[in-house]
Short mmCIF file of C-alpha atoms and ligand atoms in Angstrom, two decimals:
data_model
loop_
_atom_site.label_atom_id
_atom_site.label_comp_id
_atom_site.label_asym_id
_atom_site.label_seq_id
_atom_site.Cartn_x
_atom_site.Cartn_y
_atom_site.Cartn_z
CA UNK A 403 51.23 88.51 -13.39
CA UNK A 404 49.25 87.54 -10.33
CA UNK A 405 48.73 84.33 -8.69
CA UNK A 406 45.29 84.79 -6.89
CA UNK A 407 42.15 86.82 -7.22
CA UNK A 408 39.58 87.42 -4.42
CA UNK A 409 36.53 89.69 -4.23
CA UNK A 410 35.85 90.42 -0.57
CA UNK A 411 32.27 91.80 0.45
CA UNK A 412 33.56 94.05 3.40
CA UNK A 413 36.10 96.44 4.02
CA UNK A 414 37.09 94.69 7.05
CA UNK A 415 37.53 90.82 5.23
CA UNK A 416 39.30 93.34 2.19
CA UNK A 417 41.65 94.29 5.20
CA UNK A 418 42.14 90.76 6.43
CA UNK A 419 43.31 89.48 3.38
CA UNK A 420 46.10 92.22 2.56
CA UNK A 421 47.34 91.24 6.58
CA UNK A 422 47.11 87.35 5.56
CA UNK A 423 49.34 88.09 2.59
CA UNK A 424 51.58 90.59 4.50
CA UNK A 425 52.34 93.05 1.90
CA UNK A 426 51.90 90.68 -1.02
CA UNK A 427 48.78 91.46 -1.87
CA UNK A 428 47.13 95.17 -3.69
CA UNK A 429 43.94 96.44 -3.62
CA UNK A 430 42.40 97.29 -6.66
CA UNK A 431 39.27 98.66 -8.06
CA UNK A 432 38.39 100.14 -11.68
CA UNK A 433 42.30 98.61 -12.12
CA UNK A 434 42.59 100.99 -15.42
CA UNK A 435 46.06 101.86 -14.08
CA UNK A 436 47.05 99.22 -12.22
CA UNK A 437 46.72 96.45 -14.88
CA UNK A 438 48.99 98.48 -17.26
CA UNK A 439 51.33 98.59 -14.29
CA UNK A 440 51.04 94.73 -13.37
CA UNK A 441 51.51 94.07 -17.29
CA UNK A 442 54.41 95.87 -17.78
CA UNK A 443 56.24 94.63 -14.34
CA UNK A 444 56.26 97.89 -12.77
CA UNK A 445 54.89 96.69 -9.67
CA UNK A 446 54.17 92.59 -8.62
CA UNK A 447 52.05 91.20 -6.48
CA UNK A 448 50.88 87.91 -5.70
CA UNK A 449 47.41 88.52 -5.09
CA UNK A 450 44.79 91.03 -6.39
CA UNK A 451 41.60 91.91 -3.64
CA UNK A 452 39.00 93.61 -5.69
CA UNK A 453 37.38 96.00 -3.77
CA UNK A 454 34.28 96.49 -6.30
CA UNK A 455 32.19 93.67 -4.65
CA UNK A 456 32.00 96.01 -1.20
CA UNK A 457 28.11 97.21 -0.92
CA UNK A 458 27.71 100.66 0.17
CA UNK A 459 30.97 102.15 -1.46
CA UNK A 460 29.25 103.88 -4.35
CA UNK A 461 27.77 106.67 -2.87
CA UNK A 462 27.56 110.23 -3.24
CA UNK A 463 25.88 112.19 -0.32
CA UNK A 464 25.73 115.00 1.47
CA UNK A 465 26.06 114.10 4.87
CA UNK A 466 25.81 117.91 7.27
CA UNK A 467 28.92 120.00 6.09
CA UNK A 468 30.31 117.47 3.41
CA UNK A 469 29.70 115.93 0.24
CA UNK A 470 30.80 112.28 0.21
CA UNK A 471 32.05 110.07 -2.08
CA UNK A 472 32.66 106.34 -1.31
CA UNK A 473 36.05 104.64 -2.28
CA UNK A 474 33.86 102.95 -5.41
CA UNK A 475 32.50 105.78 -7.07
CA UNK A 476 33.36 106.13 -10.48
CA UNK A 477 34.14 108.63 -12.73
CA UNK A 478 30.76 108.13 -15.13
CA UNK A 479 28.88 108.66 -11.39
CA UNK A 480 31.11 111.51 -11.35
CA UNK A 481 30.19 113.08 -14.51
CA UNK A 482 26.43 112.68 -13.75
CA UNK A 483 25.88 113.41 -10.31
CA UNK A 484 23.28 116.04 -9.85
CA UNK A 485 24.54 116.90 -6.25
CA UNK A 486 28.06 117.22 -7.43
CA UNK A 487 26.96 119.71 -10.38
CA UNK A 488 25.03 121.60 -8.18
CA UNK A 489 28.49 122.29 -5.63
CA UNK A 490 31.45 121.24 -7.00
CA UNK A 491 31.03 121.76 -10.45
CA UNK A 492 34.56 121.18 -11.39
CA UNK A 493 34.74 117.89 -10.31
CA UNK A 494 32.03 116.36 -12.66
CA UNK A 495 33.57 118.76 -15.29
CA UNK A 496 37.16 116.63 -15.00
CA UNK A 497 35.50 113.35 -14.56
CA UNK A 498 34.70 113.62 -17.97
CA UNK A 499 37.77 114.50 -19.26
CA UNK A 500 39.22 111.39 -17.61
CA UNK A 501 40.56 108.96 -20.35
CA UNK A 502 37.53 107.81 -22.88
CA UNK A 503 33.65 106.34 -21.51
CA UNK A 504 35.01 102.95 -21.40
CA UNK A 505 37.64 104.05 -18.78
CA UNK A 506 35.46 106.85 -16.70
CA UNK A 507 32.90 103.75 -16.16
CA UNK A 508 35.09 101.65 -14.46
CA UNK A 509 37.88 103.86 -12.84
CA UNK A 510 37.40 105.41 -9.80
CA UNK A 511 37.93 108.59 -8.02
CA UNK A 512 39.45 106.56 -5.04
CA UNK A 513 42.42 104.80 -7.04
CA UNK A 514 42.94 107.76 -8.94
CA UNK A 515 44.22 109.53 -5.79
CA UNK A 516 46.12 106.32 -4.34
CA UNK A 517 47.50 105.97 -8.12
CA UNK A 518 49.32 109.18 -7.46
CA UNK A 519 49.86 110.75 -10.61
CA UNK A 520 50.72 114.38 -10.48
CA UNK A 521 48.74 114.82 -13.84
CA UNK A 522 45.81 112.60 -13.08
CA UNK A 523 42.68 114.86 -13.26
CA UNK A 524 41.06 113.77 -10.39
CA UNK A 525 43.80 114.12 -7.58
CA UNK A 526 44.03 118.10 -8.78
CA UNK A 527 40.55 118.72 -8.78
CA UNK A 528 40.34 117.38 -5.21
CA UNK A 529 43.46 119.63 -4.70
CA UNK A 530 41.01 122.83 -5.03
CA UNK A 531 38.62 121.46 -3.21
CA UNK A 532 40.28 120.79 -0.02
CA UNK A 533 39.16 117.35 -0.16
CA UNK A 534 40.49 114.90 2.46
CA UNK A 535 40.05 111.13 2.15
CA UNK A 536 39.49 108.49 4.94
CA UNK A 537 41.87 105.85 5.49
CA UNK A 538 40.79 102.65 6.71
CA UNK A 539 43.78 99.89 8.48
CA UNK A 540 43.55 97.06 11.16
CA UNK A 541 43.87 99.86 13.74
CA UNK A 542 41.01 102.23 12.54
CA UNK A 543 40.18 104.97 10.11
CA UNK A 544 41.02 108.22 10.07
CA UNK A 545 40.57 111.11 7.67
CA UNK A 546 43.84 112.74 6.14
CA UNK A 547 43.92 115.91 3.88
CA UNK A 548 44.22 114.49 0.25
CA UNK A 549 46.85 116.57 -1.03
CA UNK A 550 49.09 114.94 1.84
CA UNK A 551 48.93 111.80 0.30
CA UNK A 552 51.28 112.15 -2.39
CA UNK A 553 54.60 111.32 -1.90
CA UNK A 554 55.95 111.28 -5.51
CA UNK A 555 54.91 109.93 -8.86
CA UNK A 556 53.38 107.26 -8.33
CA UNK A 557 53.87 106.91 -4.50
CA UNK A 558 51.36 107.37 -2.47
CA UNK A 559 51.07 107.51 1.89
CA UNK A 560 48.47 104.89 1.55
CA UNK A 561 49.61 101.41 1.21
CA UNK A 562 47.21 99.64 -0.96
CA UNK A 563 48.78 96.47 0.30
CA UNK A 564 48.26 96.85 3.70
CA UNK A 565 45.27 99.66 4.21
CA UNK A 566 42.08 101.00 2.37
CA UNK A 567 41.04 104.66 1.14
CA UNK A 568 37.02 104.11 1.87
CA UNK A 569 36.31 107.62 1.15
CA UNK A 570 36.77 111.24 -0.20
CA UNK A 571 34.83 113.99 1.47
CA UNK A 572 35.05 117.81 0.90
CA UNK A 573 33.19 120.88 2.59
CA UNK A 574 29.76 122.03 1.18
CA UNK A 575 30.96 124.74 -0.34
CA UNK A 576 28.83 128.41 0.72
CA UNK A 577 26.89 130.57 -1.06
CA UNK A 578 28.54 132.87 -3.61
CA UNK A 579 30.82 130.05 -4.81
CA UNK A 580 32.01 128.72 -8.28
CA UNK A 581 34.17 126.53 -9.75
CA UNK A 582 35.78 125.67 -13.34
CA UNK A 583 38.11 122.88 -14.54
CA UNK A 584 40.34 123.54 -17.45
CA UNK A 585 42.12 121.02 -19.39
CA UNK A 586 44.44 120.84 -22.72
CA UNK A 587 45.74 117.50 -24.39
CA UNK A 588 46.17 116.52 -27.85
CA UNK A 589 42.92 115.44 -28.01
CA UNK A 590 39.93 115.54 -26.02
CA UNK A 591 39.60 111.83 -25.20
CA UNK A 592 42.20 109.06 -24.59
CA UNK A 593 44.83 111.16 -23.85
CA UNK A 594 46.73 112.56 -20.43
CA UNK A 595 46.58 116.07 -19.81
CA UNK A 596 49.42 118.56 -21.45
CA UNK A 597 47.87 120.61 -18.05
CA UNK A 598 45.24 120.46 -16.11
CA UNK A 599 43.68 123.42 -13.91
CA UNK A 600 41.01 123.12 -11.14
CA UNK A 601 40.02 126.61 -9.70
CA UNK A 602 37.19 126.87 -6.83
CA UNK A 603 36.15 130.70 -6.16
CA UNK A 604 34.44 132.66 -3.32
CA UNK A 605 33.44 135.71 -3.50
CA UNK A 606 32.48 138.48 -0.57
CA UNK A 607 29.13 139.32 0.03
CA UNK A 608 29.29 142.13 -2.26
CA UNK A 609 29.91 139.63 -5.56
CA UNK A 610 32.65 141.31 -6.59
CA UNK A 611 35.70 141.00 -4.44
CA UNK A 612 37.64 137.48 -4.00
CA UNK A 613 36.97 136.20 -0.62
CA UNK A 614 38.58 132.42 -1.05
CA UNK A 615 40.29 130.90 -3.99
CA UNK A 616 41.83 127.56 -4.88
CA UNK A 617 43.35 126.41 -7.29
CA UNK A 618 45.23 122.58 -8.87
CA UNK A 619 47.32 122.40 -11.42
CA UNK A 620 49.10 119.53 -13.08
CA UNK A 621 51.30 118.33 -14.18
CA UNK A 622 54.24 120.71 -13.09
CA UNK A 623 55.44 119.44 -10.49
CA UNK A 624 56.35 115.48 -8.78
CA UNK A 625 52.41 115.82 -7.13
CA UNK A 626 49.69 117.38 -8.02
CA UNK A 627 50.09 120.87 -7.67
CA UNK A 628 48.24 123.75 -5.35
CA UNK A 629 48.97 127.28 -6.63
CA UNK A 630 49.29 128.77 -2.56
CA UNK A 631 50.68 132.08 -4.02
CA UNK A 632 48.49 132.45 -6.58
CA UNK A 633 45.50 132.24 -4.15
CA UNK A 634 47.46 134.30 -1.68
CA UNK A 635 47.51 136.91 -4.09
CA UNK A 636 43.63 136.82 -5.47
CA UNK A 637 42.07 137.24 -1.70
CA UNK A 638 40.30 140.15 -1.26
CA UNK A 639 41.22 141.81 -5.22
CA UNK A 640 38.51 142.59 -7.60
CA UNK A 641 37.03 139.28 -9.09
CA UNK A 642 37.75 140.93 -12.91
CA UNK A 643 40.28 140.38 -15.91
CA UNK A 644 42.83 142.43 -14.60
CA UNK A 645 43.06 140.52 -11.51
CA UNK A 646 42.91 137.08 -13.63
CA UNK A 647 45.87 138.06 -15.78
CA UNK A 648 48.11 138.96 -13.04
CA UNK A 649 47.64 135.74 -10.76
CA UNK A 650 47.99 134.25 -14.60
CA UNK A 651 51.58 135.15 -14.42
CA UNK A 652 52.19 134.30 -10.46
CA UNK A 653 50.72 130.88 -11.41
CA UNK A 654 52.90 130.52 -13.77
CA UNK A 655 56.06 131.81 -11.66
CA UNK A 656 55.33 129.40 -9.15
CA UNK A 657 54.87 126.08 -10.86
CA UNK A 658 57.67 126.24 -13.43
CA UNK A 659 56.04 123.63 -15.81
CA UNK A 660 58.80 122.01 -17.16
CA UNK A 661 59.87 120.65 -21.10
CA UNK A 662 58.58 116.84 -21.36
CA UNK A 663 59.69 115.05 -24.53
CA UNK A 664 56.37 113.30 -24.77
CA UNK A 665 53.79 116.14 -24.59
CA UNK A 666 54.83 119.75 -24.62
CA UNK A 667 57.93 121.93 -24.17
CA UNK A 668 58.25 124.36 -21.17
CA UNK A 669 57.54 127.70 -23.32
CA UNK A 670 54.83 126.20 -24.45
CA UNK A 671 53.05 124.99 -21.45
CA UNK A 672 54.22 128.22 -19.86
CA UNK A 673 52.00 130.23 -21.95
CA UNK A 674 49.23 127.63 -22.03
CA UNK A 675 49.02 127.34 -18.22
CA UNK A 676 48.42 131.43 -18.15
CA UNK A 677 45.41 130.75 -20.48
CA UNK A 678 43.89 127.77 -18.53
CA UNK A 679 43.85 129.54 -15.58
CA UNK A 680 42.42 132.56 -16.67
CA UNK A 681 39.79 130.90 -18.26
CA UNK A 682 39.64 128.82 -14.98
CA UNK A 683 38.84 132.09 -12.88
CA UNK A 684 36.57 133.64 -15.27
CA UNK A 685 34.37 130.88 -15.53
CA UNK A 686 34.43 129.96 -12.41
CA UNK A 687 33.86 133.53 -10.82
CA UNK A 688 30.88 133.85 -13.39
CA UNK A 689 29.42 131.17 -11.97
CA UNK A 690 29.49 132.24 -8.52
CA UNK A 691 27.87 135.65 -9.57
CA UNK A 692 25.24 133.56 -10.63
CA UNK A 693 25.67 134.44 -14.63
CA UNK A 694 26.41 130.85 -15.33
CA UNK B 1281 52.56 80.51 -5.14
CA UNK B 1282 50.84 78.98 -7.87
CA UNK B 1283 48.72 80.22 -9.93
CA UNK B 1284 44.83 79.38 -8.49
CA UNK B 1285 41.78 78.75 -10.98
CA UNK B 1286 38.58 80.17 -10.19
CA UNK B 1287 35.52 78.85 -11.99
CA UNK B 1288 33.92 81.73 -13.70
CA UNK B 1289 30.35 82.14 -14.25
CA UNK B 1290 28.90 84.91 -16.64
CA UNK B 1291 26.30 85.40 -18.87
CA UNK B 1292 27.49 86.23 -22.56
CA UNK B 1293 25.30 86.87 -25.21
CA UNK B 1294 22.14 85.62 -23.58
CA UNK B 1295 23.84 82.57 -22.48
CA UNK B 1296 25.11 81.33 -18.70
CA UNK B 1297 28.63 79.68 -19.18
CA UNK B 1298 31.30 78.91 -16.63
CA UNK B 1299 34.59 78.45 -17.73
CA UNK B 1300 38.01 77.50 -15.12
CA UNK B 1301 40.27 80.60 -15.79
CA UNK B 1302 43.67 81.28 -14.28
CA UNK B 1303 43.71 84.27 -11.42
CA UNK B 1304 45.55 86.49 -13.71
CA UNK B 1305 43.69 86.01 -17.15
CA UNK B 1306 41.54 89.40 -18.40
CA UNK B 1307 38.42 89.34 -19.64
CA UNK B 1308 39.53 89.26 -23.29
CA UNK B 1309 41.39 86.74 -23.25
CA UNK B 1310 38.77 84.43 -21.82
CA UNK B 1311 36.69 85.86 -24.51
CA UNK B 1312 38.59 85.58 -27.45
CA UNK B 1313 40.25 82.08 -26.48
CA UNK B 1314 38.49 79.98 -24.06
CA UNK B 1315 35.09 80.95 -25.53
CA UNK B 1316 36.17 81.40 -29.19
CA UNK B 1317 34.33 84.79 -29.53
CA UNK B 1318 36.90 86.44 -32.06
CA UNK B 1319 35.02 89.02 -33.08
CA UNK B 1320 36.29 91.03 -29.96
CA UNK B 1321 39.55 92.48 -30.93
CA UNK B 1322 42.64 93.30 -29.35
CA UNK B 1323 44.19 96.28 -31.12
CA UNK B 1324 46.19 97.69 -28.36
CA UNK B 1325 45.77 95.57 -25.21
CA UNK B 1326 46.49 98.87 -23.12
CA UNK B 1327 43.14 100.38 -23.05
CA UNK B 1328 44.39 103.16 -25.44
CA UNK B 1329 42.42 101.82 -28.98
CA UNK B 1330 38.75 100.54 -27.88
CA UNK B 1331 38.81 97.33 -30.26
CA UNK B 1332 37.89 95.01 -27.20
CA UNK B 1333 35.15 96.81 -25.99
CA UNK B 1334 32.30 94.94 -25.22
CA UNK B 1335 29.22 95.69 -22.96
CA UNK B 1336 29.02 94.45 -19.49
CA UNK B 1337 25.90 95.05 -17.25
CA UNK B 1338 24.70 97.41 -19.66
CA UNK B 1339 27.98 99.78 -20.19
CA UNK B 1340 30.74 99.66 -22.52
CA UNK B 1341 34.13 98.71 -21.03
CA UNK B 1342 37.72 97.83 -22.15
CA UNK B 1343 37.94 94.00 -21.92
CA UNK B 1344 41.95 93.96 -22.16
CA UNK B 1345 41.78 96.31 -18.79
CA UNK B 1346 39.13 94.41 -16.60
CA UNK B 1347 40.31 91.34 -14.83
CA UNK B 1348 38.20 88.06 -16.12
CA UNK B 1349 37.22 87.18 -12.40
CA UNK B 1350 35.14 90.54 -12.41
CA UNK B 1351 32.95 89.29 -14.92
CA UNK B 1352 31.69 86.85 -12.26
CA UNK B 1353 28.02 86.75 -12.28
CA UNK B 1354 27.91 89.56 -14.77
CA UNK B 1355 26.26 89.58 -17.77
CA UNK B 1356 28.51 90.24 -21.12
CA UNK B 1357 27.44 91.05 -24.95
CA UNK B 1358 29.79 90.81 -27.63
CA UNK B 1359 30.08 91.63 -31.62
CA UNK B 1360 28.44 88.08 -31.46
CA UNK B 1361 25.40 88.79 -29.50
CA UNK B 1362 23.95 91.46 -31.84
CA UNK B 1363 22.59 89.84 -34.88
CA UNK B 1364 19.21 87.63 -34.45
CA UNK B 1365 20.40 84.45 -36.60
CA UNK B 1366 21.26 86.43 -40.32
CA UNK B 1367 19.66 89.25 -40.25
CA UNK B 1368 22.25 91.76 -38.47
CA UNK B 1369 21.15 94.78 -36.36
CA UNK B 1370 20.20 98.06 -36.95
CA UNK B 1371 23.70 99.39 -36.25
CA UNK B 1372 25.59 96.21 -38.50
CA UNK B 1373 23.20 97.26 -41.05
CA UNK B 1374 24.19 101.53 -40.97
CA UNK B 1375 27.34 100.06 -41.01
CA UNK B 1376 27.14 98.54 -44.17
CA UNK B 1377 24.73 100.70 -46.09
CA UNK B 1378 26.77 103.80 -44.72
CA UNK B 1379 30.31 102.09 -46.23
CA UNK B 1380 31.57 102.77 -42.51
CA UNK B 1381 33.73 99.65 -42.63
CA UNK B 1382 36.98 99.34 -44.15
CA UNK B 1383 39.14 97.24 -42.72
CA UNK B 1384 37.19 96.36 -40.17
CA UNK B 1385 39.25 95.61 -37.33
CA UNK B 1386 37.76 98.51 -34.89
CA UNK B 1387 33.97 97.89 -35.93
CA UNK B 1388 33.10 95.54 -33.07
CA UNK B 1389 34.06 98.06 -30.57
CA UNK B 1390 32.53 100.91 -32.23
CA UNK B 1391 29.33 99.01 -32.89
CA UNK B 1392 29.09 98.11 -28.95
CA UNK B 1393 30.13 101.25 -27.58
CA UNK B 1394 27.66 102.79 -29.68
CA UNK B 1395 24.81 100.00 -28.53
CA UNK B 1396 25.93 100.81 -25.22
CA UNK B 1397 24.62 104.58 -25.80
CA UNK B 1398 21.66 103.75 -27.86
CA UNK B 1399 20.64 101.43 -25.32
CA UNK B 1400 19.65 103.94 -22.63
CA UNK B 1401 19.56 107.05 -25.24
CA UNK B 1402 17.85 106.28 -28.27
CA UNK B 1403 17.56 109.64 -29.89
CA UNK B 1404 21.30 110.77 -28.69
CA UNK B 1405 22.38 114.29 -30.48
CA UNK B 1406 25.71 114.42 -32.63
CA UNK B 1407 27.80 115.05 -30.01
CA UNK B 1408 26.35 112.25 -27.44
CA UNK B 1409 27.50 110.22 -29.84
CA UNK B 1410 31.32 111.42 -30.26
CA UNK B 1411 31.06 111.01 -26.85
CA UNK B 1412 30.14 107.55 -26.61
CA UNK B 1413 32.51 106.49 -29.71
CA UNK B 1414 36.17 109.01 -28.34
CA UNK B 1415 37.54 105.62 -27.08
CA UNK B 1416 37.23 103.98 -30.13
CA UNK B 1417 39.63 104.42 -32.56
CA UNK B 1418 39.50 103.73 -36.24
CA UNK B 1419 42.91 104.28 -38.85
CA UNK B 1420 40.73 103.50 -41.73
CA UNK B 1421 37.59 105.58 -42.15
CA UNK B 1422 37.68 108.94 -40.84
CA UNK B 1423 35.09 108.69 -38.72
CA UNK B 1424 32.78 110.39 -41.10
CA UNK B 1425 30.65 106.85 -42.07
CA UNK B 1426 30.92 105.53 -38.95
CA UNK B 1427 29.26 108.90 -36.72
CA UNK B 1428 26.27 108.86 -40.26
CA UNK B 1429 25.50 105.12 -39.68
CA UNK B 1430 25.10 105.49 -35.99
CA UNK B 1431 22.83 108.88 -36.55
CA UNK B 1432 20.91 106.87 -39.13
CA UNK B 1433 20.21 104.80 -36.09
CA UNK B 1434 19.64 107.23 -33.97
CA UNK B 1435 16.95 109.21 -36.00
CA UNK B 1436 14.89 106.31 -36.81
CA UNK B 1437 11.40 106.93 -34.56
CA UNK B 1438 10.57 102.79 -34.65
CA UNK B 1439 13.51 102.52 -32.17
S1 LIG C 1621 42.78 96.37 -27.07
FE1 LIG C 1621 41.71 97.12 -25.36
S2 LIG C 1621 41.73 99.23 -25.69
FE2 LIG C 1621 43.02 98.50 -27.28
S1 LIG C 1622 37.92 100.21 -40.41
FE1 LIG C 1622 40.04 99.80 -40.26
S2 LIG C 1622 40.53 100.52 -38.27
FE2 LIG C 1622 38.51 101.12 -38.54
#
């Protein structure tokens, strides 16, 4: 499958090697996708560089205006990360619908993203977060909004063979702000998502009217989704069912989830999508009235 | 290119070994046949069934999904590791009093993932536990016997 195996201790020697092996070579960390792929010849490379040897990527922080999360952080870290409940409560909420325990403690946020799945659970709940992810190459790093790294399924802008995403931030979200991750599959573990939905809420001052909404969905479309028309359409209505019901139908007008053999037909998804995000926006505006 | 060896180094079961493994071998493989440890089982080699999980640095994981290298310097516990000489642990013995085995093929996993949990939760609630055991899966048993053995476990104050 692969010919060599090395575990730099720096982003910088991770970065060397993929150069010494030109485009040969991937990156890869928890590697829950990217063995599968190796196994069943969907990608080849000559040389895996395991990134989880790097000190200092496993952090979550605040650091000013953002909440950080280094390139190692796992789902489990996810899941149980005080500072994370306490903002972004829809992200630990989707880490631990991620796959089974076995898979959340070794996958990670990171590769999730540069896996590019327009289903996988933690590229939409970044979606609604306005997360953007740093990208580190010979040349330098730079940060890059996450939602323009997808390119398709499966195809991502960064090039895991030649450059390294060391980090996801996303704003500090204000006061008067909630957020709710909703997610249906056959099951509840092991299993990809028949949908997902991320929705992040903020209300005006006077808790009751929609000041800022975001929302993810997936998967309906060839990258994770972000419902723009939906959220158009919620700023500045009453935060109450009425409102949810009718941006339940826009959602569902603008992503068009579509029939797959494997999980669910369109009708069905159709109406389930409605449902998610409803639930989505009433949970998640409960929480930022403080009722939750 | 050839394929490099690496000499590996890990602690299983209480015990340092170091074994030459090819770049590309995973973690249950070297378990299974360059260490004999057969007790870890490979039910769907596609991290989808939980019969290879075994507990590295403290925390279940799916050995057909982790690349053997990683295990470097890490220490591993299998099926193996659990029992002190004939006398099995707690959770082997809920096994078998509870009649949660039938064929047997998924137990390993199940028993680790749920020493895993036990380990830094003694007292988990019902629900802890399906958490801890939804990546294992089982065709036999229902699931019944196997979530009453681990509670048995996990209500008993002696630890
Ligand atoms: S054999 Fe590893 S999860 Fe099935
Ligand atoms: S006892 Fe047969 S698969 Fe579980």
């Amino acid at each position: 499958m692969w010919q060599a195996y090395e575990m730099p201790t720096s982003v910088e020697e991770a970065l060397a090697i993929l150069a010494r092996y030109d485009g040969r070579a991937r990156l890869i960390a928890g590697g829950t996708d990217l063995i599968l792929e190796l196994q069943q010849g969907k990608r080849q490379v000559e040389c895996l560089v395991d990134v989880t040897r790097i000190p200092g990527l496993d952090r979550i922080e605040r650091q000013g205006d953002w909440i950080v999360l280094g390139a190692g952080v796992t789902f489990r870290q996810i899941k149980d990360s005080p500072l994370l409940k306490e903002h972004a409560r829809l992200l630990p909420e989707a880490a631990a619908t991620v796959g089974a325990l076995q898979i959340q403690t070794v996958a990670t946020l990171a590769g999730n993203v540069v896996n590019a799945m327009p289903a996988a659970d933690g590229s939409v709940a970044l979606v609604a977060l306005d997360a953007e992810a740093e990208i580190a190459a010979q040349q330098g790093r730079v940060w890059k909004p996450v939602i323009e790294l997808f390119r398709g399924p499966g195809e991502s802008a960064v090039d895991p063979s030649r450059e390294m995403l060391t980090a996801i931030r996303f704003p500090v979200p204000g006061p008067r702000h909630g957020s709710a991750w909703e997610r249906i599959g056959r099951r509840k573990a092991l299993v990809l998502p028949i949908l997902n939905c991320a929705v992040s809420i903020t209300l005006n001052a006077d808790h009751r009217t929609i000041e800022q909404a975001r929302i993810g969905l997936g998967p309906v479309a060839p990258i994770p989704f972000r419902a723009r028309e939906t959220e158009a359409f919620l700023v500045g209505r009453p935060a109450e069912e009425e409102t949810f019901t009718q941006a339940a139908e826009i959602a569902a007008g603008e992503a068009q989830p579509r029939s797959s053999l494997l999980r669910a037909s369109k009708e069905y998804r159709t109406e389930v999508l409605k449902v998610l995000v409803r639930q989505g926006l009433t949970r998640a505006v409960a929480q930022a009235q403080g009722m939750s | 290119m050839e394929v490099k060896t690496y000499p590996l180094t890990m602690t299983v079961n209480g015990r340092q070994v170091t074994v030459q493994v090819e770049a590309d071998e995973l973690l249950v493989d070297v378990i299974r046949d360059r260490l004999g440890l057969t007790g870890t089982k490979i039910g769907c080699n596609e991290g989808e069934c939980g019969a290879c999980t075994v507990i590295m640095d403290g925390q279940a994981v799916l050995s057909c999904l982790i690349p053997a290298l990683r295990a470097q310097g890490r220490e591993i516990i299998t099926i193996e590791g659990l029992s002190d000489g004939e006398t099995l642990h707690p959770l082997q013995q809920a096994f078998v009093e509870h009649g949660a085995v039938q064929c047997g093929y998924c137990i390993p996993g199940f028993i680790l993932s749920a020493k895993a949990l036990l380990d830094v939760n003694p007292h988990p609630d019902r629900e802890q536990i399906k958490e801890a055991i939804a990546g294992n899966l089982c065709r036999c048993t229902g699931y019944v016997k196997i979530l009453e053995a681990i509670e048995a476990v996990a209500q008993r104050t002696d630890g």
